[in-house]
Coordinates of C-alpha atoms in Angstrom, one line a residue:
X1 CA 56.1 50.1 -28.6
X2 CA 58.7 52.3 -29.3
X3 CA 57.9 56.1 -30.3
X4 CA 58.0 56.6 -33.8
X5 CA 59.1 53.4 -34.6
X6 CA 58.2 49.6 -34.9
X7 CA 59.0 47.2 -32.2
X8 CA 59.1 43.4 -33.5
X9 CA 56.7 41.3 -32.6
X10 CA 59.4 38.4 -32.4
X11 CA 60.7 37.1 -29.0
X12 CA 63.4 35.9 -30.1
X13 CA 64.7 39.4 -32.2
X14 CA 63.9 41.4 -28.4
X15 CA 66.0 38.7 -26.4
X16 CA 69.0 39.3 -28.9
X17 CA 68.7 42.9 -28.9
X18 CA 68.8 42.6 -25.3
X19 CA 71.7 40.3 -25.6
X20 CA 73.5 42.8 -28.0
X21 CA 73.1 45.8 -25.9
X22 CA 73.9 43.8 -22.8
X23 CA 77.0 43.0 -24.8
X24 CA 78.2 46.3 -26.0
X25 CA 78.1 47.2 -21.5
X26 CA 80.0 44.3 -20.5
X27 CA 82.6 45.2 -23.5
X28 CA 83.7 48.2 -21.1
X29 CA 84.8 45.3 -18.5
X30 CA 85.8 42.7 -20.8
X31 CA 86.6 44.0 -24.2
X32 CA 86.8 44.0 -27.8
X33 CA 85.4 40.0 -27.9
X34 CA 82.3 41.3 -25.8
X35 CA 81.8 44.1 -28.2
X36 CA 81.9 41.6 -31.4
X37 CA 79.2 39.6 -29.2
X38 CA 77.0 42.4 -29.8
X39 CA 77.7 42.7 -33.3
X40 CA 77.0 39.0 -33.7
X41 CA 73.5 39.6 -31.7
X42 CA 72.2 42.5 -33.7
X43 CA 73.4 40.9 -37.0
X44 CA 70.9 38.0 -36.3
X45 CA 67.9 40.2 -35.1
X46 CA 68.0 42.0 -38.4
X47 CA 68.3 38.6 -40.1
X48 CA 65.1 38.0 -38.3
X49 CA 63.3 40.8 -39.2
X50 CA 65.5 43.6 -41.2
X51 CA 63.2 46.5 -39.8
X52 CA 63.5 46.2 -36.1
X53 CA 64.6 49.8 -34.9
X54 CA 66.3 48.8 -31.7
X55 CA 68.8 46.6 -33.7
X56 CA 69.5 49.1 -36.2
X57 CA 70.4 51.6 -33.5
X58 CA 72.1 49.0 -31.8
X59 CA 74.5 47.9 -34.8
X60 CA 75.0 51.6 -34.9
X61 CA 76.2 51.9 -31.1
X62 CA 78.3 48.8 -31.9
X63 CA 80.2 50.3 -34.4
X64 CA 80.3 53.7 -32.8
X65 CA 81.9 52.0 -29.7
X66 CA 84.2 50.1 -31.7
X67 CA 85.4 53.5 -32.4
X68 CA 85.6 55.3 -29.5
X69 CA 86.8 52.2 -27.2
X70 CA 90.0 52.2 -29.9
X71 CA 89.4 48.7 -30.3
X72 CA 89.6 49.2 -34.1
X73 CA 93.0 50.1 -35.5
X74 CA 91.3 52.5 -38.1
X75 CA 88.8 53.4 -36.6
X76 CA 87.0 55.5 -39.9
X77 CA 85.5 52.8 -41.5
X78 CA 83.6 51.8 -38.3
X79 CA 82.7 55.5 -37.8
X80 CA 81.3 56.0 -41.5
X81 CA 79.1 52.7 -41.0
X82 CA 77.8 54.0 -37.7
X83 CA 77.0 57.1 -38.6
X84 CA 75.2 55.2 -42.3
X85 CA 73.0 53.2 -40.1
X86 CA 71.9 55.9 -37.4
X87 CA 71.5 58.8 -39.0
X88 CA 68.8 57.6 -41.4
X89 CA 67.0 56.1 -38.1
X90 CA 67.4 59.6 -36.6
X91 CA 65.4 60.8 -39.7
X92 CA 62.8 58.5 -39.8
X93 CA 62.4 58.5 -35.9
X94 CA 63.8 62.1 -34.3
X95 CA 62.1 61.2 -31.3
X96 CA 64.0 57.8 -30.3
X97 CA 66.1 58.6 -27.8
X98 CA 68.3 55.7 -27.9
X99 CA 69.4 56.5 -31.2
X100 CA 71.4 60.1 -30.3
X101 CA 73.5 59.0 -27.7
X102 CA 75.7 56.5 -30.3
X103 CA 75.1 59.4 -32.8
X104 CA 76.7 61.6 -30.2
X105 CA 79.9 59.1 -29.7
X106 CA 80.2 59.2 -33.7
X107 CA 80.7 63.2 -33.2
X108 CA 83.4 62.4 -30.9
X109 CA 85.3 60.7 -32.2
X110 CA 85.6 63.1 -34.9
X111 CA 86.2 65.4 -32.8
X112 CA 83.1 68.3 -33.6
X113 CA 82.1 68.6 -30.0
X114 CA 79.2 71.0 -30.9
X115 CA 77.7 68.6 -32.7
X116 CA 78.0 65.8 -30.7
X117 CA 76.8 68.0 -27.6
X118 CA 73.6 68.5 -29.8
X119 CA 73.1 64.7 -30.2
X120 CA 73.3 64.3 -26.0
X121 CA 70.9 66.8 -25.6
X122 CA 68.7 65.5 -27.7
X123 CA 69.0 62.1 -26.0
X124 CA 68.5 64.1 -22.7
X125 CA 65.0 66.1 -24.1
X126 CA 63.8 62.9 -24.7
X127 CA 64.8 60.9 -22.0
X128 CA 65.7 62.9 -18.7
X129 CA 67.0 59.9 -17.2
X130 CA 69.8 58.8 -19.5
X131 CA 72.3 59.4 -17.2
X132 CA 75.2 58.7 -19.8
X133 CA 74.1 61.8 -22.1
X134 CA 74.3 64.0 -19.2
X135 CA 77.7 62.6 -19.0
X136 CA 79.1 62.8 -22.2
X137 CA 77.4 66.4 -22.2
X138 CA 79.8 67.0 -19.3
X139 CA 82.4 65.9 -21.3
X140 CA 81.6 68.1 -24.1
X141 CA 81.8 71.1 -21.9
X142 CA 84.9 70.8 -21.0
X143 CA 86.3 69.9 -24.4
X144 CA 84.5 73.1 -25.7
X145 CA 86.4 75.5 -22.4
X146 CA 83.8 75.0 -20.1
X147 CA 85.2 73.0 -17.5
X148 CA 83.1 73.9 -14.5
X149 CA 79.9 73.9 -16.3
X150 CA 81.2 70.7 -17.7
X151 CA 81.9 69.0 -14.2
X152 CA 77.9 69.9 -13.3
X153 CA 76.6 67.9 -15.3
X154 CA 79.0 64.6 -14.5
X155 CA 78.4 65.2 -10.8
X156 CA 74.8 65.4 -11.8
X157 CA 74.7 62.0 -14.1
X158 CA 76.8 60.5 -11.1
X159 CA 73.8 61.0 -8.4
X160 CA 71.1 60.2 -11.3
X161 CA 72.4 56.8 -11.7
X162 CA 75.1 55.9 -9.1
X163 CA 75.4 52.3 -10.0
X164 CA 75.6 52.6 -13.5
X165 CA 77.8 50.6 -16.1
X166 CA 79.3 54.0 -17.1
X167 CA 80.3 55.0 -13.4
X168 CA 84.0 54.4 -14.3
X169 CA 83.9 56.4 -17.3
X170 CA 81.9 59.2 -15.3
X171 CA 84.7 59.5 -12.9
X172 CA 87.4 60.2 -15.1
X173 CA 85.1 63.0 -16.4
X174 CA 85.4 65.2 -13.3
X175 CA 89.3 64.4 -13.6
X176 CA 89.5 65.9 -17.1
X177 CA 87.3 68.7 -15.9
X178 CA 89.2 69.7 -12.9
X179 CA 92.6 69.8 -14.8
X180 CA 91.2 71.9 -17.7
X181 CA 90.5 74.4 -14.9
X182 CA 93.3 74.1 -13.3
X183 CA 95.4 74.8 -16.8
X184 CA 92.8 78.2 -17.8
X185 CA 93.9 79.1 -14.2
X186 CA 97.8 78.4 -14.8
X187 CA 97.6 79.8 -18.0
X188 CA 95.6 83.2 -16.6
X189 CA 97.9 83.7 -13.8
X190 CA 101.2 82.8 -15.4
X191 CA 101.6 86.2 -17.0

């Protein structure tokens, strides 16, 4: 059962969550039709039963990724509908962890890098192993001039999960960070 929330006692509404979510990873390998799979998934689990958490969250993380993958040519409508469909899960259940990582991507996308930090690290508090928050964490470091703290925590979500979906996004993470510090350094030492 999930913590603060209600799991659905219907096979068939866990198979196409699973589905949805399995979906929404392949979409970083195959795209934007993969992506819409998930959509399609999570849409018929809540036609199945309209309060399963896991496919709220999950038509939330669809939409969020919509949004950050730039699949989307504007991608504020997606955005506004992510953030409508996980923040009020957030409320009711502050202690679902899978709910503040898409949260997080929301923030990003905006561009308010404290907040979306906050979402990671609540995803992280809750879950130590979500290896993807420690990530994007990283990430937020070094967006927020933190660059070496930043690359700590990718390094550190890279040996926490080493064969994980997001592996390809983790490595261009430590790229980002190094030239950040390489550019505070230029831009220290070119006076």
């Amino acid at each position: 059962k999930i913590e603060g929330g209600r799991a659905s006692n219907d096979p068939d509404v866990h198979e196409l969550i699973f589905k949805g979510f399995g979906a929404i990873n392949a979409a970083r390998r195959l795209g934007v039709d993969e992506l819409r799979k998930a959509e399609t998934y999570f849409l018929k689990a809540l036609a199945l039963d309209p309060d399963a958490i896991r496919a709220q969250v999950g038509l939330g993380a669809y939409h969020a990724h919509m949004a950050v993958q730039l699949f989307a040519p504007d991608p504020a409508p997606h955005l506004a509908k992510a953030e409508s469909i996980l923040q009020p899960v957030i409320d009711r259940h502050p202690n679902l962890s899978d709910a503040h990582p898409p949260m997080g991507l929301v923030h990003v996308a905006r561009g308010h890098m404290d907040q979306a930090m906050r979402s990671f690290e609540r995803a992280v508090a809750l879950n130590p192993s979500n290896a993807g928050s420690h990530a994007q964490i990283g990430r937020a470091l070094v967006s927020l001039g933190h660059p070496q703290a930043g690359l700590e925590h990718v390094l550190y979500a890279m040996r926490l999960s080493p064969r994980d979906p997001m592996l390809a996004y983790c490595l261009a993470f430590p790229g980002y960070a190094q030239l950040e510090f390489d550019l505070r350094l230029y831009l220290t030492h070119r006076d």
